[in-house]
PDB file of C-alpha atoms in Angstrom:
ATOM      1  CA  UNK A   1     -39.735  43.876 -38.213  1.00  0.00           C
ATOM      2  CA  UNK A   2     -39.477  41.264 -35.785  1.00  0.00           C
ATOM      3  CA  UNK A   3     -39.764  37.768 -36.657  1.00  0.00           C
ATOM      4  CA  UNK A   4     -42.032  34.763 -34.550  1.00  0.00           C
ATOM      5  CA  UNK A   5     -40.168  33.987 -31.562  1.00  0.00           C
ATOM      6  CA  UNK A   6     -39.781  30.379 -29.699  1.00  0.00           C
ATOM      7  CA  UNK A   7     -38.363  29.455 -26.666  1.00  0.00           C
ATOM      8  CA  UNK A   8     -36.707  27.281 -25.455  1.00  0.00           C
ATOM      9  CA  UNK A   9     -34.568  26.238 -28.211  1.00  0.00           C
ATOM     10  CA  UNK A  10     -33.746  22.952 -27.008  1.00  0.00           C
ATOM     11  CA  UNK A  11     -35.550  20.677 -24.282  1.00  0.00           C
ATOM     12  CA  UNK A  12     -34.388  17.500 -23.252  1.00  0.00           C
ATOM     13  CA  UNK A  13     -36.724  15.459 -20.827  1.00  0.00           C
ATOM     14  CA  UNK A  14     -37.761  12.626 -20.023  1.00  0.00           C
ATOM     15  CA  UNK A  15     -40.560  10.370 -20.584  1.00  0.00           C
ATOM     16  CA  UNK A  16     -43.650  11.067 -18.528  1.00  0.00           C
ATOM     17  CA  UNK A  17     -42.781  14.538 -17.512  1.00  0.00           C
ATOM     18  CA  UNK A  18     -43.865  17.353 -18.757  1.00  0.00           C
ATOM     19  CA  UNK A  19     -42.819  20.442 -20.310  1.00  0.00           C
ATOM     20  CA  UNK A  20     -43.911  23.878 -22.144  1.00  0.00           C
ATOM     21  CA  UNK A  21     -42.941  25.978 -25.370  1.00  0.00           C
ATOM     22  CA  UNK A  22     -43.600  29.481 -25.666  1.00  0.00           C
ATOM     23  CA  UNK A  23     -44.427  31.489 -28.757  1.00  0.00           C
ATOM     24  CA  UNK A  24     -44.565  35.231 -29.745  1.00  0.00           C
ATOM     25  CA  UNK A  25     -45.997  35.946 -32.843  1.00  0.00           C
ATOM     26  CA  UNK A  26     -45.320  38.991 -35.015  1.00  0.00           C
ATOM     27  CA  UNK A  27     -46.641  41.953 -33.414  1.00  0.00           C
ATOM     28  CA  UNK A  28     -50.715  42.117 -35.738  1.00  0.00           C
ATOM     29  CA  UNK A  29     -50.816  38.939 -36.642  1.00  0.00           C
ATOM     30  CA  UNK A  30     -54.450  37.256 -35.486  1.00  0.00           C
ATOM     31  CA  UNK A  31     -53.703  33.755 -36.759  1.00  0.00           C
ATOM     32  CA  UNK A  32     -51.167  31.319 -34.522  1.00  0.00           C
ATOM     33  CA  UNK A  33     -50.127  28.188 -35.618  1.00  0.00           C
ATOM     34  CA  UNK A  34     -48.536  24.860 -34.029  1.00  0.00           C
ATOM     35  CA  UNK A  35     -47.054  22.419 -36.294  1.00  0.00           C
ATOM     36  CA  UNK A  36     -45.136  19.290 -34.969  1.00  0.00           C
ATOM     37  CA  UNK A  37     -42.010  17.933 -37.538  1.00  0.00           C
ATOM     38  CA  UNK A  38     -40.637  14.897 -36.606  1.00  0.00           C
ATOM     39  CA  UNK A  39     -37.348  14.005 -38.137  1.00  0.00           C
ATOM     40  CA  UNK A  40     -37.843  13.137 -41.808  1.00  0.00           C
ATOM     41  CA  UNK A  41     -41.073  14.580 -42.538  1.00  0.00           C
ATOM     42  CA  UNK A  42     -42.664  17.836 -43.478  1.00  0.00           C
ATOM     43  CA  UNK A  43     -44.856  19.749 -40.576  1.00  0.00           C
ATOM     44  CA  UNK A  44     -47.845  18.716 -39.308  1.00  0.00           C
ATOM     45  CA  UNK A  45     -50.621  21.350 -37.832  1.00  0.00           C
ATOM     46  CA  UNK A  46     -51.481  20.676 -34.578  1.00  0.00           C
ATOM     47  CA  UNK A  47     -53.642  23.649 -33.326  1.00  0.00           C
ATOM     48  CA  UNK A  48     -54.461  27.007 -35.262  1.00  0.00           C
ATOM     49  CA  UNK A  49     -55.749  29.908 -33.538  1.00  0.00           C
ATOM     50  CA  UNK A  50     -57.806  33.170 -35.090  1.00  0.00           C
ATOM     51  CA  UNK A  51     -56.895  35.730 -32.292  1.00  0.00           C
ATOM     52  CA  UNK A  52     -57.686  33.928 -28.872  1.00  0.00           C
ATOM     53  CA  UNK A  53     -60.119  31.233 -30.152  1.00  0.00           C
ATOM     54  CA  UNK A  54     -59.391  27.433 -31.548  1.00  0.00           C
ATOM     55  CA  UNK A  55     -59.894  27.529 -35.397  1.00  0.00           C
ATOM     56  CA  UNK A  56     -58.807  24.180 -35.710  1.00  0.00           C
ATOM     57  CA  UNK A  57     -57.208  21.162 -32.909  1.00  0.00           C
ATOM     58  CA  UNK A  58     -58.603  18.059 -34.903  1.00  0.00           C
ATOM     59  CA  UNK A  59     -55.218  16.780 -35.204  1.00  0.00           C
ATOM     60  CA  UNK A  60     -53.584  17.686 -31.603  1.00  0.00           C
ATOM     61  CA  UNK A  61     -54.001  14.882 -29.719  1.00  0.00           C
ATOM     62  CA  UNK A  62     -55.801  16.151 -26.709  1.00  0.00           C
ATOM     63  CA  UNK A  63     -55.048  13.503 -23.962  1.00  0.00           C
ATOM     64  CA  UNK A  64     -51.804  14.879 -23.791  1.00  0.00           C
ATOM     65  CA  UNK A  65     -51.562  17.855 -25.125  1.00  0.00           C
ATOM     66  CA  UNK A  66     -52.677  21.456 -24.239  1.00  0.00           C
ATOM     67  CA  UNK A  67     -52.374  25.118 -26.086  1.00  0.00           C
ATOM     68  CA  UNK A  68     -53.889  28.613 -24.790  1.00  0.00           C
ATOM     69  CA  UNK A  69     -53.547  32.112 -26.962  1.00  0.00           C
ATOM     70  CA  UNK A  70     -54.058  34.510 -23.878  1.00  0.00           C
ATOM     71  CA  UNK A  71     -54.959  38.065 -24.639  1.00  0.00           C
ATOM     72  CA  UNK A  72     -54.676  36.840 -28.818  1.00  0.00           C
ATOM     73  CA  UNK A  73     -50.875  37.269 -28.978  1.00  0.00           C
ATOM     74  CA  UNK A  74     -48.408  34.679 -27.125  1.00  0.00           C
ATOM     75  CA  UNK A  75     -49.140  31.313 -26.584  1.00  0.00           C
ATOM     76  CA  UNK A  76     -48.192  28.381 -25.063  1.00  0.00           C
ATOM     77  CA  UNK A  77     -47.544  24.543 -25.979  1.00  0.00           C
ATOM     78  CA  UNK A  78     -47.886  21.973 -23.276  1.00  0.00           C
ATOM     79  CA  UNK A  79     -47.132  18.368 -23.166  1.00  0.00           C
ATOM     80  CA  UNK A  80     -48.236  16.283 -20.118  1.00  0.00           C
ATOM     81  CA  UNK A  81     -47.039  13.437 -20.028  1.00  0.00           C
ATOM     82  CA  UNK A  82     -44.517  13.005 -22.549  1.00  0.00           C
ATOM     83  CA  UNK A  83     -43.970  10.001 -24.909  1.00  0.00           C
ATOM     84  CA  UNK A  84     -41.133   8.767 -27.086  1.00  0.00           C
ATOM     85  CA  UNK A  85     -42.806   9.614 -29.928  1.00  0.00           C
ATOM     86  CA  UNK A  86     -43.426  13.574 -29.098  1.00  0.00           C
ATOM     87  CA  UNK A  87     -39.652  13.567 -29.863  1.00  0.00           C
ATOM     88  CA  UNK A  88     -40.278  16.520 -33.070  1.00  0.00           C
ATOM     89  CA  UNK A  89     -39.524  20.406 -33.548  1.00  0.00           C
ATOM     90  CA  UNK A  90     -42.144  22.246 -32.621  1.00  0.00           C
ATOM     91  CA  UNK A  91     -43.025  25.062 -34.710  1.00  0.00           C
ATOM     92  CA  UNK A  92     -44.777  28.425 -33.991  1.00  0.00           C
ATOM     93  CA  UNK A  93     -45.922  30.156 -37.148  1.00  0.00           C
ATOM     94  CA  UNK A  94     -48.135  33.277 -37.532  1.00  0.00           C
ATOM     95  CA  UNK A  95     -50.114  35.061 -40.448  1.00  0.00           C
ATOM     96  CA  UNK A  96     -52.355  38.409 -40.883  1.00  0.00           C
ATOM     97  CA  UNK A  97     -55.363  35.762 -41.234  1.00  0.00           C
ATOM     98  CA  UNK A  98     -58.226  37.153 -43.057  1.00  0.00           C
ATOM     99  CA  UNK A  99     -59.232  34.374 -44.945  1.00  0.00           C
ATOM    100  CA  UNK A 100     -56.927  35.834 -48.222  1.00  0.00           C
ATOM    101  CA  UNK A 101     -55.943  33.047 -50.537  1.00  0.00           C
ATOM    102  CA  UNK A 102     -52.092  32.424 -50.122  1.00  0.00           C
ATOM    103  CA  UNK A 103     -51.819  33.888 -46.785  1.00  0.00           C
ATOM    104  CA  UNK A 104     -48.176  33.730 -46.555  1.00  0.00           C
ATOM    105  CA  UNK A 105     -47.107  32.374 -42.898  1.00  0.00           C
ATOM    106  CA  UNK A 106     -44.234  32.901 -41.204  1.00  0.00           C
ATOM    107  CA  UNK A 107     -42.724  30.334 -38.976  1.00  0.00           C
ATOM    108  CA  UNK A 108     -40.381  30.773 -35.500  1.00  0.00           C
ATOM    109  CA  UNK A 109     -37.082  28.804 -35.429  1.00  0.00           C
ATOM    110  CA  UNK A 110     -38.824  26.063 -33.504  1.00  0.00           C
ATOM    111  CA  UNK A 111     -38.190  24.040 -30.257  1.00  0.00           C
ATOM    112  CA  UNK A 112     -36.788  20.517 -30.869  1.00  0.00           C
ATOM    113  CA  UNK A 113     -37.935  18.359 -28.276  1.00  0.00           C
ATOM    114  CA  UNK A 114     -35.981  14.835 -27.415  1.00  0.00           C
ATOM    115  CA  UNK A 115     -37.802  12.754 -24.627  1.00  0.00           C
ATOM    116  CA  UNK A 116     -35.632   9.984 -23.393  1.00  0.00           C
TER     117      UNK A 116
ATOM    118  CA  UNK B   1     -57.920  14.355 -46.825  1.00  0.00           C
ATOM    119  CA  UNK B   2     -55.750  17.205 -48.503  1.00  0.00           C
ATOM    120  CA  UNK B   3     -52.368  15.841 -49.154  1.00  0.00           C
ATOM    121  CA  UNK B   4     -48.703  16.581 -51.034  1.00  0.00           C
ATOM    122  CA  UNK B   5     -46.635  14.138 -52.350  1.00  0.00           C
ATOM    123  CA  UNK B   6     -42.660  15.219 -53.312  1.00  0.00           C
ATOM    124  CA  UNK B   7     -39.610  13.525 -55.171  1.00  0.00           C
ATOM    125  CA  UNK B   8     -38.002  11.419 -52.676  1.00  0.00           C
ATOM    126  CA  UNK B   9     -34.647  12.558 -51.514  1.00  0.00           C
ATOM    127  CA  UNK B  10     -31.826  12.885 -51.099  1.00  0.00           C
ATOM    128  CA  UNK B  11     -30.734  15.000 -54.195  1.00  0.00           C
ATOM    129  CA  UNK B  12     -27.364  15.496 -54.803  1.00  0.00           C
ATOM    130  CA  UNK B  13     -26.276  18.028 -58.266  1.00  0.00           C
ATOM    131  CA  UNK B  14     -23.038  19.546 -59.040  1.00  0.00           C
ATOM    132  CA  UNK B  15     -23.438  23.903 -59.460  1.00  0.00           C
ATOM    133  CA  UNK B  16     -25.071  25.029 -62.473  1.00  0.00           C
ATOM    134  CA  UNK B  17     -26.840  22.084 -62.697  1.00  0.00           C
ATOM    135  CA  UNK B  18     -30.645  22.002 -63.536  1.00  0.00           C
ATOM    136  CA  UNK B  19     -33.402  21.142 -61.188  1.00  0.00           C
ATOM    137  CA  UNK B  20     -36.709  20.014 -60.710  1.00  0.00           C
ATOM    138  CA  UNK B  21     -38.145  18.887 -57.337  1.00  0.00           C
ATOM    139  CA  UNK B  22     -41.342  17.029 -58.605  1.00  0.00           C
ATOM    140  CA  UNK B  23     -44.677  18.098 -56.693  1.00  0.00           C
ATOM    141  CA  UNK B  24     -48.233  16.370 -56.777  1.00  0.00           C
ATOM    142  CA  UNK B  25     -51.369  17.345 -54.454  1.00  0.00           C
ATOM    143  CA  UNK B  26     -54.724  16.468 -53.856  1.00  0.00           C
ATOM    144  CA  UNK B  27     -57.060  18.818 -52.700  1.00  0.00           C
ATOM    145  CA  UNK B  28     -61.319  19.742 -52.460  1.00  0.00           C
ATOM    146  CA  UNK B  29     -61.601  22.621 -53.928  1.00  0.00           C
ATOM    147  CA  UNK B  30     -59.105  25.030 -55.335  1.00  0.00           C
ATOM    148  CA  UNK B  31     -55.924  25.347 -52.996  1.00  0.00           C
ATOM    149  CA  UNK B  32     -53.248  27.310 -53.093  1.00  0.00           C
ATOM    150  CA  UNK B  33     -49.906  25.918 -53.338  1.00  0.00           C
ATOM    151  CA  UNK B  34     -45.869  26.951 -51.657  1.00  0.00           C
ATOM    152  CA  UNK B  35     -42.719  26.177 -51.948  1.00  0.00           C
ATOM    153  CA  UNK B  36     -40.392  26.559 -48.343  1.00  0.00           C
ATOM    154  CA  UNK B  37     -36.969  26.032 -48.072  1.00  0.00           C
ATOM    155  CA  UNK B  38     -34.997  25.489 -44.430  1.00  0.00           C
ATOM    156  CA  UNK B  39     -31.429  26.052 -44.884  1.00  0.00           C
ATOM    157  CA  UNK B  40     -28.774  24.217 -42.545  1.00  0.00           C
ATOM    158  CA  UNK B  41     -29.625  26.054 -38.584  1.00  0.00           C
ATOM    159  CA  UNK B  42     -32.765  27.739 -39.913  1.00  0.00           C
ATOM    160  CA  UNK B  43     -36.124  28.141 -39.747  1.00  0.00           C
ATOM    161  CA  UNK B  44     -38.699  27.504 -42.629  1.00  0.00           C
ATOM    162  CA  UNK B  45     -39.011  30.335 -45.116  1.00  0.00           C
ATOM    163  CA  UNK B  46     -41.029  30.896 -47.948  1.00  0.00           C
ATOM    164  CA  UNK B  47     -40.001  30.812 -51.851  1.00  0.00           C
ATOM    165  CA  UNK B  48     -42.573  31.137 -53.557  1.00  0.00           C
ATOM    166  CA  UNK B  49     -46.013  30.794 -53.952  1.00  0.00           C
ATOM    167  CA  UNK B  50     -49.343  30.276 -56.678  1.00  0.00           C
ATOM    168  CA  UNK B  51     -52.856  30.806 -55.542  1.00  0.00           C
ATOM    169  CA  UNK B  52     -54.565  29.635 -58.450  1.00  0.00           C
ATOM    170  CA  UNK B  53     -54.347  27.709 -61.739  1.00  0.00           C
ATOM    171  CA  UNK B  54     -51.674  28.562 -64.446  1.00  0.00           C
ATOM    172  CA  UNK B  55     -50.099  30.744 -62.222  1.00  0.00           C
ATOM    173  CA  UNK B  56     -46.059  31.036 -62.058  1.00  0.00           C
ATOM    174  CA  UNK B  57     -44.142  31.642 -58.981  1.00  0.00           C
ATOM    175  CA  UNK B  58     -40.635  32.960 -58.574  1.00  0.00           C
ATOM    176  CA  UNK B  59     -38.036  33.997 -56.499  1.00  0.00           C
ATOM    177  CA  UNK B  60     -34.184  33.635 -56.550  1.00  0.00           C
ATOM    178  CA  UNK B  61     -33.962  32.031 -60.014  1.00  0.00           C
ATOM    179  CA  UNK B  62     -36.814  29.193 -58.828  1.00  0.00           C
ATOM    180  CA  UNK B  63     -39.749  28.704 -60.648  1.00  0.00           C
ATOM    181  CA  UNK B  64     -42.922  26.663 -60.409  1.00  0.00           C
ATOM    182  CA  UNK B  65     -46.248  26.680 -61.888  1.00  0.00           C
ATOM    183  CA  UNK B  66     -49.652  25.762 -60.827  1.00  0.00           C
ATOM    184  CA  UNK B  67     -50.906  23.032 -63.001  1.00  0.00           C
ATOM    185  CA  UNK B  68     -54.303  22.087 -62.369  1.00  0.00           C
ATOM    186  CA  UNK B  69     -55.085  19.253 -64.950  1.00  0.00           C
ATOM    187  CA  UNK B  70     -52.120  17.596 -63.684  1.00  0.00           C
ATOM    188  CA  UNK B  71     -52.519  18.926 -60.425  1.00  0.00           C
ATOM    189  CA  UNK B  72     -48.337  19.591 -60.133  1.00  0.00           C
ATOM    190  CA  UNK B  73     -46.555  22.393 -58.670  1.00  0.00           C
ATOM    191  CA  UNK B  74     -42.950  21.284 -59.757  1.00  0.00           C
ATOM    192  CA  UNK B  75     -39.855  23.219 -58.465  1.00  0.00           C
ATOM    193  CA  UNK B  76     -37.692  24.229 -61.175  1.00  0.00           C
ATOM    194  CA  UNK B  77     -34.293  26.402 -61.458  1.00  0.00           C
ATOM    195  CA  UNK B  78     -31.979  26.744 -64.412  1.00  0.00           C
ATOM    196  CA  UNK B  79     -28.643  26.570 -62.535  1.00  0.00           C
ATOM    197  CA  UNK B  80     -27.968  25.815 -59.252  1.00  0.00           C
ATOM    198  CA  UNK B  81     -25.454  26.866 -56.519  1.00  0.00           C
ATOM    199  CA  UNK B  82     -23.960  25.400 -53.542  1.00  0.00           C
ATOM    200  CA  UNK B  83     -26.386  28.053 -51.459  1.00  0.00           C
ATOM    201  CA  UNK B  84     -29.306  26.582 -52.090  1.00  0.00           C
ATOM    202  CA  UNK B  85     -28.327  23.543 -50.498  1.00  0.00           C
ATOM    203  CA  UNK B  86     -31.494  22.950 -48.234  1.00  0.00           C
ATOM    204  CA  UNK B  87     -34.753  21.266 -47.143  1.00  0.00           C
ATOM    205  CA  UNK B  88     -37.626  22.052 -50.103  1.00  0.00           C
ATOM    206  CA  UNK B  89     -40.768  21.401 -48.739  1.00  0.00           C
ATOM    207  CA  UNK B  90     -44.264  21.489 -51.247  1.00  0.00           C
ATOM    208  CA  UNK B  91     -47.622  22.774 -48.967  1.00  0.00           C
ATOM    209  CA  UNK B  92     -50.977  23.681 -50.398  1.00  0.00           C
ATOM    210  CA  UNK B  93     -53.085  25.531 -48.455  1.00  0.00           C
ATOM    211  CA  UNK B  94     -57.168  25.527 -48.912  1.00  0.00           C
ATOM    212  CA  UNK B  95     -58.746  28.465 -50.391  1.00  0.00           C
ATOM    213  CA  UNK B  96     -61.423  28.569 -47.832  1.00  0.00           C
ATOM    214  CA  UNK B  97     -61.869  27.720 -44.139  1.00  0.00           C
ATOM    215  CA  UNK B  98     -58.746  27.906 -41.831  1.00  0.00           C
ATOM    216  CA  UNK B  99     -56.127  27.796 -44.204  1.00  0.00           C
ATOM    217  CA  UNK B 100     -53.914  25.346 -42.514  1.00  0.00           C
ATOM    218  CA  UNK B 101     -51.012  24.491 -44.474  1.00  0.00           C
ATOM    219  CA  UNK B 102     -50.609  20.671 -45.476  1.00  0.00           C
ATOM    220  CA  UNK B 103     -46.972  19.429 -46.036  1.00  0.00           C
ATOM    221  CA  UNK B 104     -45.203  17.154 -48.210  1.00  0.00           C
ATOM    222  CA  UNK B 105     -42.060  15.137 -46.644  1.00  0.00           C
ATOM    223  CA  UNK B 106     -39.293  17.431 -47.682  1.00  0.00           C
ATOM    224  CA  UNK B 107     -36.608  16.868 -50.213  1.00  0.00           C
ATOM    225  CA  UNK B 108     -33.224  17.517 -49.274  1.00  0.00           C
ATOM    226  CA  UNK B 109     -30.997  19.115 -51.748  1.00  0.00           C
ATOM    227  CA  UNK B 110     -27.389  18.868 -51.354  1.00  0.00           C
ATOM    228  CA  UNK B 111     -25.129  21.314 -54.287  1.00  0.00           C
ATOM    229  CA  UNK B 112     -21.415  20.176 -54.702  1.00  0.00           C
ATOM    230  CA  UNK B 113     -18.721  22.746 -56.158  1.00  0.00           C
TER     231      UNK B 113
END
């Protein structure tokens, strides 16, 4: 079974501009997940999505920052403009959903983003 | 707010060592708790896992139990090997709602030969 896919790996950029991640979940998976980890600290949930609707974005901060599920499987991660401090992984994560305690999710290899 | 508080790191053991990773939450409700480990180059995975009170978790020799009077999920293994050199993270998720998972800091755990 595939795993949660990410790309790019790796984006450098700097402040001000703007750039995208991508994320594929596992193929029947209705819940996505963003979670920003900046060096030294555990991940942070930025948006979670139950098939192609916003569950929860109460900690994304939304000046800067935009996500869309299309179609309930991929989605995207944009940052417009970028700060210093967006410098993080960003991880993609996905689980059945359901509302099942312990839902077990299961995270991409992220996209570490360094904004000069 | 929910939150998960770990051992600060670094730890540094020699193999066959014991461990223990100390673990405190606070939570509303009744939350269910994980252990993930990132090795060196990967992504997060999950070891293990309790979704409610007194209940052990194990995988690959690691242990931890869901303590709810002292509300503790400590990460325990008998005899460590340079393998599990890694990232540990502690999460607890909530039982209802949207299940977002809430992080501790991470300990890194380095195993010498």
């Amino acid at each position: 079974e595939a795993g949660v896919a990410q790309s790019p790996r790796y984006k450098i950029i700097e402040k001000r501009q703007s750039v995208a991640f991508w994320c594929n979940p596992i193929s029947g998976h209705a819940t996505l997940y963003w979670y920003q980890q900046i060096l030294g600290q555990g991940p942070k949930l930025l948006i979670q999505f139950q098939n192609n609707g916003v569950v929860d974005d109460s900690q994304l901060p939304k000046d800067r920052f935009s996500a869309e599920r299309l179609k309930g499987v991929d989605s995207t991660l944009k940052i417009q403009p970028a700060k210093l401090e967006d410098s993080a992984v960003y991880l993609c994560a996905s689980s059945l959903g359901g509302g099942r305690a312990g839902n077990e999710q299961f995270f991409g290899p992220g996209t570490r983003l360094t904004v000069l | 707010g929910d939150s998960v508080t770990q051992m600060e790191g670094p730890v540094t053991l020699s193999e066959e060592a014991f461990l223990t990773i100390n673990c405190t939450y606070t939570a509303t409700g009744y939350p269910s708790l994980f252990w993930y480990v990132q090795y060196p180059g990967e992504g997060l995975q999950l070891l293990l896992k309790a979704t409610k009170a007194d209940d052990k978790g194990s995988n690959k020799g690691f242990e931890a139990t869901y303590r709810k009077e002292t509300t503790s999920f400590h990460l325990e293994k008998g005899s460590v090997q340079v393998s599990d050199s890694a990232v540990y993270f502690c999460a607890l998720s909530t039982s209802e709602g949207a299940q977002k998972l809430v992080f501790g800091q991470g300990t890194r755990l380095t195993i010498n030969p």
